Each structure stands twice: as structure tokens, then as C-alpha cells.
mmCIF file of C-alpha atoms in Angstrom:
data_model
loop_
_atom_site.group_PDB
_atom_site.id
_atom_site.type_symbol
_atom_site.label_atom_id
_atom_site.label_comp_id
_atom_site.label_asym_id
_atom_site.label_seq_id
_atom_site.Cartn_x
_atom_site.Cartn_y
_atom_site.Cartn_z
ATOM 1 C CA ILE N 1 0.160 0.120 0.012
ATOM 2 C CA LEU N 2 3.073 2.225 0.620
ATOM 3 C CA PHE N 3 4.438 1.373 -2.416
ATOM 4 C CA LEU N 4 1.407 2.130 -4.458
ATOM 5 C CA ILE N 5 0.801 5.569 -2.536
ATOM 6 C CA VAL N 6 4.386 6.543 -3.243
ATOM 7 C CA SER N 7 4.090 5.826 -6.800
ATOM 8 C CA LEU N 8 0.675 7.263 -7.268
ATOM 9 C CA SER N 9 1.724 10.614 -5.789
ATOM 10 C CA GLN N 10 5.144 10.921 -7.841
ATOM 11 C CA ARG N 11 2.825 10.192 -10.760
ATOM 12 C CA LEU N 12 0.575 13.027 -9.986
ATOM 13 C CA LEU N 13 3.384 15.458 -9.187
ATOM 14 C CA ALA N 14 5.201 14.736 -12.446
ATOM 15 C CA GLN N 15 1.936 15.466 -14.263
ATOM 16 C CA GLU N 16 1.554 18.746 -12.409
ATOM 17 C CA ASN N 17 5.317 19.894 -13.413
ATOM 18 C CA ALA N 18 4.390 18.459 -17.092
ATOM 19 C CA THR N 19 3.488 20.917 -20.062
ATOM 20 C CA GLN N 20 0.088 20.676 -21.096
ATOM 21 C CA MET N 21 -0.969 21.844 -24.465
ATOM 22 C CA THR N 22 -3.872 21.427 -26.607
ATOM 23 C CA LEU N 23 -3.606 21.081 -30.292
ATOM 24 C CA ALA N 24 -4.068 24.585 -31.217
ATOM 25 C CA GLN N 25 -1.453 25.388 -28.554
ATOM 26 C CA ALA N 26 0.937 22.834 -29.802
ATOM 27 C CA GLN N 27 0.589 24.332 -33.291
ATOM 28 C CA GLU N 28 1.359 28.075 -31.572
ATOM 29 C CA TYR N 29 4.690 26.524 -30.230
ATOM 30 C CA ALA N 30 5.751 24.791 -33.398
ATOM 31 C CA MET N 31 5.123 28.309 -35.220
ATOM 32 C CA LYS N 32 8.078 29.942 -33.087
ATOM 33 C CA ASN N 33 10.174 26.695 -32.297
ATOM 34 C CA ALA N 34 9.628 24.199 -35.028
ATOM 35 C CA PHE N 35 13.407 24.234 -37.298
ATOM 36 C CA GLN N 36 11.878 24.018 -40.716
ATOM 37 C CA ILE N 37 9.881 27.348 -39.890
ATOM 38 C CA LYS N 38 12.897 29.108 -38.733
ATOM 39 C CA SER N 39 14.802 28.113 -41.495
ATOM 40 C CA SER N 40 12.355 29.345 -43.899
ATOM 41 C CA SER N 41 12.520 32.340 -41.934
ATOM 42 C CA TYR N 42 15.868 32.944 -42.281
ATOM 43 C CA ASP N 43 15.853 32.573 -46.008
ATOM 44 C CA ALA N 44 13.292 35.152 -46.206
ATOM 45 C CA VAL N 45 15.348 37.447 -44.470
ATOM 46 C CA ILE N 46 18.475 36.778 -46.529
ATOM 47 C CA ALA N 47 16.371 37.684 -49.729
ATOM 48 C CA LYS N 48 15.065 40.806 -48.553
ATOM 49 C CA LEU N 49 18.685 41.599 -47.315
ATOM 50 C CA ASN N 50 20.100 40.707 -50.839
ATOM 51 C CA THR N 51 17.454 42.745 -52.609
ATOM 52 C CA GLN N 52 18.443 45.936 -50.339
ATOM 53 C CA ALA N 53 22.382 45.216 -51.068
ATOM 54 C CA LEU N 54 22.029 44.724 -55.046
ATOM 55 C CA LEU N 55 19.783 48.272 -55.094
ATOM 56 C CA GLY N 56 22.305 49.840 -53.119
ATOM 57 C CA SER N 57 24.973 48.938 -55.739
ATOM 58 C CA GLY N 58 22.616 50.955 -58.571
ATOM 59 C CA MET N 59 22.761 54.109 -56.018
ATOM 60 C CA PRO N 60 25.132 57.021 -56.130
ATOM 61 C CA GLN N 61 28.556 55.484 -54.864
ATOM 62 C CA VAL N 62 30.811 58.735 -53.285
ATOM 63 C CA GLN N 63 34.418 57.400 -51.592
ATOM 64 C CA ALA N 64 36.439 59.592 -49.731
ATOM 65 C CA SER N 65 39.993 59.118 -48.742
ATOM 66 C CA LEU N 66 42.493 60.788 -46.223
ATOM 67 C CA GLN N 67 46.243 60.336 -46.007
ATOM 68 C CA TYR N 68 48.546 61.585 -43.843
ATOM 69 C CA ASN N 69 52.518 61.069 -43.338
ATOM 70 C CA ASN N 70 54.800 62.120 -40.799
ATOM 71 C CA TYR N 71 58.585 61.478 -41.828
ATOM 72 C CA ILE N 72 60.550 60.913 -38.333
ATOM 73 C CA ASP N 73 63.850 61.249 -40.455
ATOM 74 C CA LEU N 74 63.620 62.288 -43.697
ATOM 75 C CA PRO N 75 65.303 60.133 -46.508
ATOM 76 C CA THR N 76 69.216 60.840 -47.165
ATOM 77 C CA SER N 77 70.579 60.669 -50.561
ATOM 78 C CA LEU N 78 74.424 60.699 -51.387
ATOM 79 C CA VAL N 79 75.138 63.224 -54.490
ATOM 80 C CA PRO N 80 78.543 63.523 -55.753
ATOM 81 C CA ALA N 81 80.085 66.735 -54.425
ATOM 82 C CA GLN N 82 81.296 68.075 -57.817
ATOM 83 C CA PHE N 83 78.102 68.617 -59.352
ATOM 84 C CA PHE N 84 78.066 71.821 -56.848
ATOM 85 C CA GLY N 85 81.352 72.912 -57.151
ATOM 86 C CA GLY N 86 83.090 70.795 -54.503
ATOM 87 C CA PRO N 87 86.269 68.545 -54.534
ATOM 88 C CA PRO N 88 85.627 65.537 -56.664
ATOM 89 C CA GLY N 89 85.815 61.976 -54.807
ATOM 90 C CA GLU N 90 83.361 63.277 -52.180
ATOM 91 C CA TYR N 91 79.754 63.158 -51.728
ATOM 92 C CA ALA N 92 77.227 65.666 -50.329
ATOM 93 C CA ARG N 93 73.965 64.392 -48.282
ATOM 94 C CA LEU N 94 70.996 66.111 -49.504
ATOM 95 C CA ARG N 95 67.260 65.423 -47.819
ATOM 96 C CA PHE N 96 64.234 65.820 -50.202
ATOM 97 C CA GLY N 97 60.673 66.591 -49.067
ATOM 98 C CA VAL N 98 59.009 67.808 -46.260
ATOM 99 C CA PRO N 99 58.609 66.322 -42.392
ATOM 100 C CA GLN N 100 54.890 66.217 -42.998
ATOM 101 C CA ASN N 101 52.247 65.579 -45.616
ATOM 102 C CA MET N 102 48.704 65.305 -45.933
ATOM 103 C CA SER N 103 46.293 64.393 -49.043
ATOM 104 C CA VAL N 104 42.586 64.243 -49.504
ATOM 105 C CA GLY N 105 40.689 62.665 -52.290
ATOM 106 C CA ILE N 106 36.936 62.313 -53.038
ATOM 107 C CA SER N 107 35.419 60.548 -56.100
ATOM 108 C CA ALA N 108 31.562 59.904 -57.316
ATOM 109 C CA THR N 109 30.623 56.857 -59.364
ATOM 110 C CA GLN N 110 27.210 56.581 -60.720
ATOM 111 C CA LEU N 111 25.430 53.702 -62.406
ATOM 112 C CA LEU N 112 23.444 55.293 -65.045
ATOM 113 C CA PHE N 113 22.033 52.449 -66.742
ATOM 114 C CA SER N 114 22.278 48.152 -66.698
ATOM 115 C CA GLY N 115 19.900 45.939 -68.507
ATOM 116 C CA THR N 116 21.052 43.187 -65.811
ATOM 117 C CA TRP N 117 21.229 45.446 -62.917
ATOM 118 C CA LEU N 118 17.209 46.438 -63.613
ATOM 119 C CA VAL N 119 16.336 42.873 -64.295
ATOM 120 C CA GLY N 120 18.255 41.345 -61.643
ATOM 121 C CA LEU N 121 16.633 43.792 -59.018
ATOM 122 C CA GLU N 122 13.270 42.748 -60.342
ATOM 123 C CA ALA N 123 14.081 39.284 -60.005
ATOM 124 C CA SER N 124 15.608 40.063 -56.575
ATOM 125 C CA LYS N 125 12.544 41.461 -55.313
ATOM 126 C CA ALA N 126 10.448 38.435 -56.550
ATOM 127 C CA TYR N 127 12.586 36.069 -55.406
ATOM 128 C CA ALA N 128 12.082 37.812 -51.695
ATOM 129 C CA ALA N 129 8.218 37.614 -52.331
ATOM 130 C CA PHE N 130 8.716 33.849 -53.353
ATOM 131 C CA GLN N 131 10.495 33.664 -49.936
ATOM 132 C CA GLN N 132 7.824 34.856 -48.018
ATOM 133 C CA GLN N 133 5.180 32.944 -49.701
ATOM 134 C CA ASN N 134 7.741 30.067 -48.719
ATOM 135 C CA VAL N 135 7.355 30.756 -44.925
ATOM 136 C CA LYS N 136 3.630 30.529 -45.521
ATOM 137 C CA ARG N 137 3.870 27.162 -46.957
ATOM 138 C CA SER N 138 6.414 26.022 -44.075
ATOM 139 C CA GLU N 139 4.069 27.378 -41.411
ATOM 140 C CA ILE N 140 0.845 25.161 -43.340
ATOM 141 C CA GLN N 141 3.137 22.527 -43.516
ATOM 142 C CA GLY N 142 4.199 22.770 -39.870
ATOM 143 C CA ARG N 143 0.540 23.041 -38.423
ATOM 144 C CA GLU N 144 -0.085 19.671 -40.622
ATOM 145 C CA MET N 145 2.666 17.880 -39.401
ATOM 146 C CA VAL N 146 2.009 18.831 -35.470
ATOM 147 C CA ALA N 147 -1.786 17.768 -35.877
ATOM 148 C CA THR N 148 -0.942 14.798 -37.624
ATOM 149 C CA ALA N 149 1.767 13.855 -34.780
ATOM 150 C CA TYR N 150 -0.823 14.959 -32.048
ATOM 151 C CA GLN N 151 -3.593 12.331 -33.603
ATOM 152 C CA MET N 152 -1.096 9.397 -33.353
ATOM 153 C CA ALA N 153 -0.110 10.230 -30.155
ATOM 154 C CA GLN N 154 -3.654 10.416 -28.791
ATOM 155 C CA LEU N 155 -4.469 7.316 -30.878
ATOM 156 C CA SER N 156 -1.661 5.655 -29.065
ATOM 157 C CA HIS N 157 -2.971 6.237 -25.573
ATOM 158 C CA GLU N 158 -6.225 5.323 -26.651
ATOM 159 C CA ASN N 159 -4.780 1.908 -28.113
ATOM 160 C CA VAL N 160 -3.318 1.479 -24.683
ATOM 161 C CA ARG N 161 -6.787 1.890 -22.724
ATOM 162 C CA LEU N 162 -8.471 -0.314 -24.936
ATOM 163 C CA LEU N 163 -5.398 -2.892 -24.241
ATOM 164 C CA LEU N 164 -6.206 -2.359 -20.490
ATOM 165 C CA GLU N 165 -9.987 -2.785 -21.035
ATOM 166 C CA GLY N 166 -9.338 -6.023 -22.676
ATOM 167 C CA LYS N 167 -6.524 -7.306 -20.077
ATOM 168 C CA SER N 168 -9.093 -6.482 -17.446
ATOM 169 C CA VAL N 169 -12.052 -8.150 -18.945
ATOM 170 C CA THR N 170 -9.823 -10.996 -19.787
ATOM 171 C CA GLU N 171 -8.795 -11.424 -16.162
ATOM 172 C CA LYS N 172 -12.034 -11.514 -14.961
ATOM 173 C CA LEU N 173 -13.022 -14.080 -17.275
ATOM 174 C CA ILE N 174 -9.974 -16.393 -16.153
ATOM 175 C CA GLN N 175 -11.528 -16.351 -12.629
ATOM 176 C CA ASP N 176 -14.889 -17.238 -13.737
ATOM 177 C CA THR N 177 -13.251 -19.966 -16.196
ATOM 178 C CA ARG N 178 -11.149 -21.305 -13.148
ATOM 179 C CA LEU N 179 -14.412 -21.362 -10.727
ATOM 180 C CA LEU N 180 -16.231 -23.281 -13.805
ATOM 181 C CA ASN N 181 -13.435 -25.798 -14.005
ATOM 182 C CA ALA N 182 -13.093 -26.134 -10.391
ATOM 183 C CA ASN N 183 -16.723 -27.457 -10.349
ATOM 184 C CA GLY N 184 -16.442 -29.645 -13.600
ATOM 185 C CA PHE N 185 -18.065 -27.617 -16.209
ATOM 186 C CA VAL N 186 -14.896 -26.860 -18.481
ATOM 187 C CA GLU N 187 -11.838 -28.380 -19.087
ATOM 188 C CA SER N 188 -8.502 -27.046 -18.007
ATOM 189 C CA GLN N 189 -7.624 -26.611 -21.216
ATOM 190 C CA ASP N 190 -9.766 -23.848 -21.588
ATOM 191 C CA VAL N 191 -8.154 -21.912 -18.672
ATOM 192 C CA GLU N 192 -4.892 -22.422 -20.407
ATOM 193 C CA GLN N 193 -5.766 -20.588 -23.552
ATOM 194 C CA LEU N 194 -7.318 -17.580 -21.491
ATOM 195 C CA GLU N 195 -4.069 -17.379 -19.797
ATOM 196 C CA LEU N 196 -2.183 -17.455 -22.545
ATOM 197 C CA ALA N 197 -4.424 -14.699 -24.348
ATOM 198 C CA LEU N 198 -3.869 -12.901 -21.200
ATOM 199 C CA ASN N 199 0.121 -12.782 -21.657
ATOM 200 C CA ASN N 200 -0.336 -11.581 -25.370
ATOM 201 C CA ILE N 201 -2.434 -8.833 -24.576
ATOM 202 C CA GLN N 202 0.286 -7.725 -21.761
ATOM 203 C CA ILE N 203 2.815 -8.386 -24.326
ATOM 204 C CA LYS N 204 0.486 -5.811 -26.592
ATOM 205 C CA ILE N 205 0.267 -3.488 -23.914
ATOM 206 C CA ASN N 206 3.990 -3.266 -23.363
ATOM 207 C CA GLU N 207 4.382 -2.480 -27.174
ATOM 208 C CA ALA N 208 1.778 -0.004 -27.277
ATOM 209 C CA GLU N 209 3.380 1.884 -24.049
ATOM 210 C CA GLN N 210 6.735 2.069 -26.228
ATOM 211 C CA GLN N 211 4.607 3.604 -29.088
ATOM 212 C CA VAL N 212 3.368 6.175 -26.986
ATOM 213 C CA ASP N 213 6.918 7.260 -25.928
ATOM 214 C CA VAL N 214 7.536 7.447 -29.521
ATOM 215 C CA ALA N 215 4.575 9.038 -30.742
ATOM 216 C CA HIS N 216 5.234 11.793 -28.082
ATOM 217 C CA ASP N 217 9.304 12.164 -29.167
ATOM 218 C CA VAL N 218 7.692 12.655 -32.908
ATOM 219 C CA LEU N 219 5.456 15.524 -31.553
ATOM 220 C CA LYS N 220 8.146 17.345 -29.853
ATOM 221 C CA PHE N 221 10.478 16.696 -32.684
ATOM 222 C CA SER N 222 7.994 18.390 -35.034
ATOM 223 C CA MET N 223 7.396 21.359 -32.521
ATOM 224 C CA GLY N 224 10.840 22.140 -32.084
ATOM 225 C CA MET N 225 10.126 21.177 -28.397
ATOM 226 C CA PRO N 226 12.965 19.413 -26.240
ATOM 227 C CA LEU N 227 12.446 15.915 -26.169
ATOM 228 C CA GLU N 228 13.277 15.543 -22.424
ATOM 229 C CA THR N 229 10.131 17.723 -21.846
ATOM 230 C CA GLU N 230 7.069 16.168 -19.886
ATOM 231 C CA LEU N 231 4.010 16.466 -22.557
ATOM 232 C CA VAL N 232 0.490 16.115 -21.376
ATOM 233 C CA LEU N 233 -2.127 15.903 -24.305
ATOM 234 C CA LEU N 234 -5.262 17.592 -23.086
ATOM 235 C CA ASP N 235 -7.314 17.334 -26.904
ATOM 236 C CA PRO N 236 -9.380 13.999 -26.862
ATOM 237 C CA ILE N 237 -8.573 12.090 -29.948
ATOM 238 C CA GLN N 238 -12.538 11.821 -30.487
ATOM 239 C CA SER N 239 -13.053 15.833 -30.552
ATOM 240 C CA ILE N 240 -10.109 16.045 -32.884
ATOM 241 C CA LEU N 241 -11.445 13.691 -35.416
ATOM 242 C CA ASP N 242 -14.821 15.051 -35.332
ATOM 243 C CA GLU N 243 -13.168 18.450 -36.013
ATOM 244 C CA THR N 244 -11.052 17.168 -38.865
ATOM 245 C CA SER N 245 -13.816 15.777 -40.723
ATOM 246 C CA LEU N 246 -15.963 18.654 -40.595
ATOM 247 C CA GLU N 247 -13.417 20.791 -41.602
ATOM 248 C CA LEU N 248 -12.769 18.776 -44.405
ATOM 249 C CA LEU N 249 -16.453 18.428 -45.511
ATOM 250 C CA THR N 250 -17.045 22.152 -44.872
ATOM 251 C CA THR N 251 -14.042 23.728 -46.463
ATOM 252 C CA PRO N 252 -13.916 24.415 -50.169
ATOM 253 C CA LEU N 253 -11.071 23.764 -52.714
ATOM 254 C CA GLU N 254 -9.995 26.779 -54.051
ATOM 255 C CA MET N 255 -6.978 26.368 -56.408
ATOM 256 C CA GLU N 256 -6.136 29.937 -56.871
ATOM 257 C CA THR N 257 -5.442 30.466 -53.041
ATOM 258 C CA ASN N 258 -3.578 26.941 -52.546
ATOM 259 C CA ILE N 259 -0.075 27.370 -51.738
ATOM 260 C CA ASP N 260 1.719 25.205 -53.728
ATOM 261 C CA VAL N 261 -0.269 26.720 -56.655
ATOM 262 C CA THR N 262 0.971 30.178 -55.805
ATOM 263 C CA LEU N 263 4.661 29.210 -54.988
ATOM 264 C CA VAL N 264 4.557 27.323 -58.854
ATOM 265 C CA ARG N 265 3.443 30.670 -60.367
ATOM 266 C CA GLU N 266 6.203 32.423 -58.398
ATOM 267 C CA GLY N 267 8.517 30.387 -59.864
ATOM 268 C CA LEU N 268 7.468 30.512 -63.211
ATOM 269 C CA SER N 269 7.780 34.343 -63.257
ATOM 270 C CA LEU N 270 11.124 34.117 -61.812
ATOM 271 C CA ARG N 271 12.029 31.925 -64.604
ATOM 272 C CA ASN N 272 10.695 34.447 -67.098
ATOM 273 C CA LEU N 273 12.881 36.979 -65.740
ATOM 274 C CA ALA N 274 15.616 34.903 -66.443
ATOM 275 C CA VAL N 275 14.498 34.994 -69.697
ATOM 276 C CA LYS N 276 14.368 38.436 -69.974
ATOM 277 C CA ALA N 277 18.072 38.637 -68.560
ATOM 278 C CA GLU N 278 19.548 37.092 -71.193
ATOM 279 C CA LYS N 279 17.438 39.260 -73.735
#
């Protein structure tokens, strides 16, 4: 009894410290932490910065320079003294220059016309828009992945629950069959078959419990959550299935707003700009 009390208290304490999430909360968590969404967001930022850099390369460029020299000891040159009326064979030491000097320079350039630059700038903007659409696609796929993993985790829990119920029913049936066998109404072989069935159910329960751990890890990975986090799922599987079925039945299929169609259209525009650049 003491062991059961301690075990139950530890389990309740673990559940209190665990992270509890509904499906909607899990999806919102993934929007901020999932690796795939973060990666596409970084690509969109890089594309935007590249567009700004390309735009800046065509703007007026002004460069200024300043150079200052301070000679601690001016260079000395040896010149034959006879050049200055001196005796032959002797040399005069001469120093040229000033101890300090400074020079200032300024230049300006402007790209007046470049067809490649103009098309490249247009393509860069289109690519930045393409990456923004790719971010939306990653978010949609991220929500779908989390929803699928959430459902699988809850189905794993439901599978364990049904197996435990089947185990309880089988145990009760074994007790009743043993009484019937003791009174001579059934053979002992019937009891042994039920005991074998009970062992098989226990094996399936152990496998199902392992599947629960795997399903939780898959869900955490899709969310970008550390695997060591204790996670408790709040939405029951039946409500999730009902909501998903209702959404599939009531949501019309609009190809023009489909994200995959939009990405293909954006990619076609980029290829047309590549043809334009070659022209």
C-alpha cells in the first residue's frame, strides 16, 4: 500500500510539472520553435537583405580618402659634391621632401544604365516575395505535421486504454473459468488458453506503451520542443477527429489560393525574368 501511495504521488507530481497543451497550443508553439519554419524565415530575411544590397549597388557611390604622412627622419641621398662645385671624390648629403604631408581625395560614381542590373533588381524582389510565400507554406505544413503527430500520440494513448480494458475483461473471464473448471463444467485447457491470451495482451500493452513514447517524441520534434520535456495532451482524440472531418467537409477547394499553386506561379515568374535577363 505504501509503495502504491508513493508511486501515485510521484505520478501526480510529474503531471503537475508537465507541460499541458491542446492541439492549437502545440501548433502555435511550433510556429515559433519548429526548425523548418525558422529555416524558411531566415531564408526570407536573407532574400530581403540581398535585394537591399543589390539596390544599393546601383545608387550613387561616394568615396573619400585621407592620407597623412609624418617622416621622423627624412630620407637622405648621397650626391657627388662636384655637381655643386665641390672637390671630386666627395659626396654631399641631401634631403628631399617635407617632414609632414597630407592628401585628401574624393570620388563619386553612378550606374547610369545596366539592363542586367534592372532585371536583376526585379528578380531579386520577386525572389524575396517567393521566400515570403515559402514561409507561409512552411507554416501550413508545420501545422499539418503537428496535427498529425498529435493525433498519432492520442491514438497511441487510446490503444493502451483499450488494451488495458481488454486485459481487465480477460482477467475477470479467467477467474470465472477457473471456478467453472473447479466444478467440472469446463476443461483446464480452456483456462490455459485464456491465460495465454492474457499474456499476449500484456505483450501488446508493453509495445503500445513504447509506441506512446515514440509518438510523443515525434510530436515534440515536429514542434521544436526538447525531447526531455514532459508533455501532457489535453484534446481527446474523438474531438480532434470530429473537427478534422467537419473541416474537410465544409472547406471548399480553391486552387487560386492554394499555397502550392502560388509557389509554382512565383517560380514561373522567376524563370521568365531569367529569360528577360538573357535578352
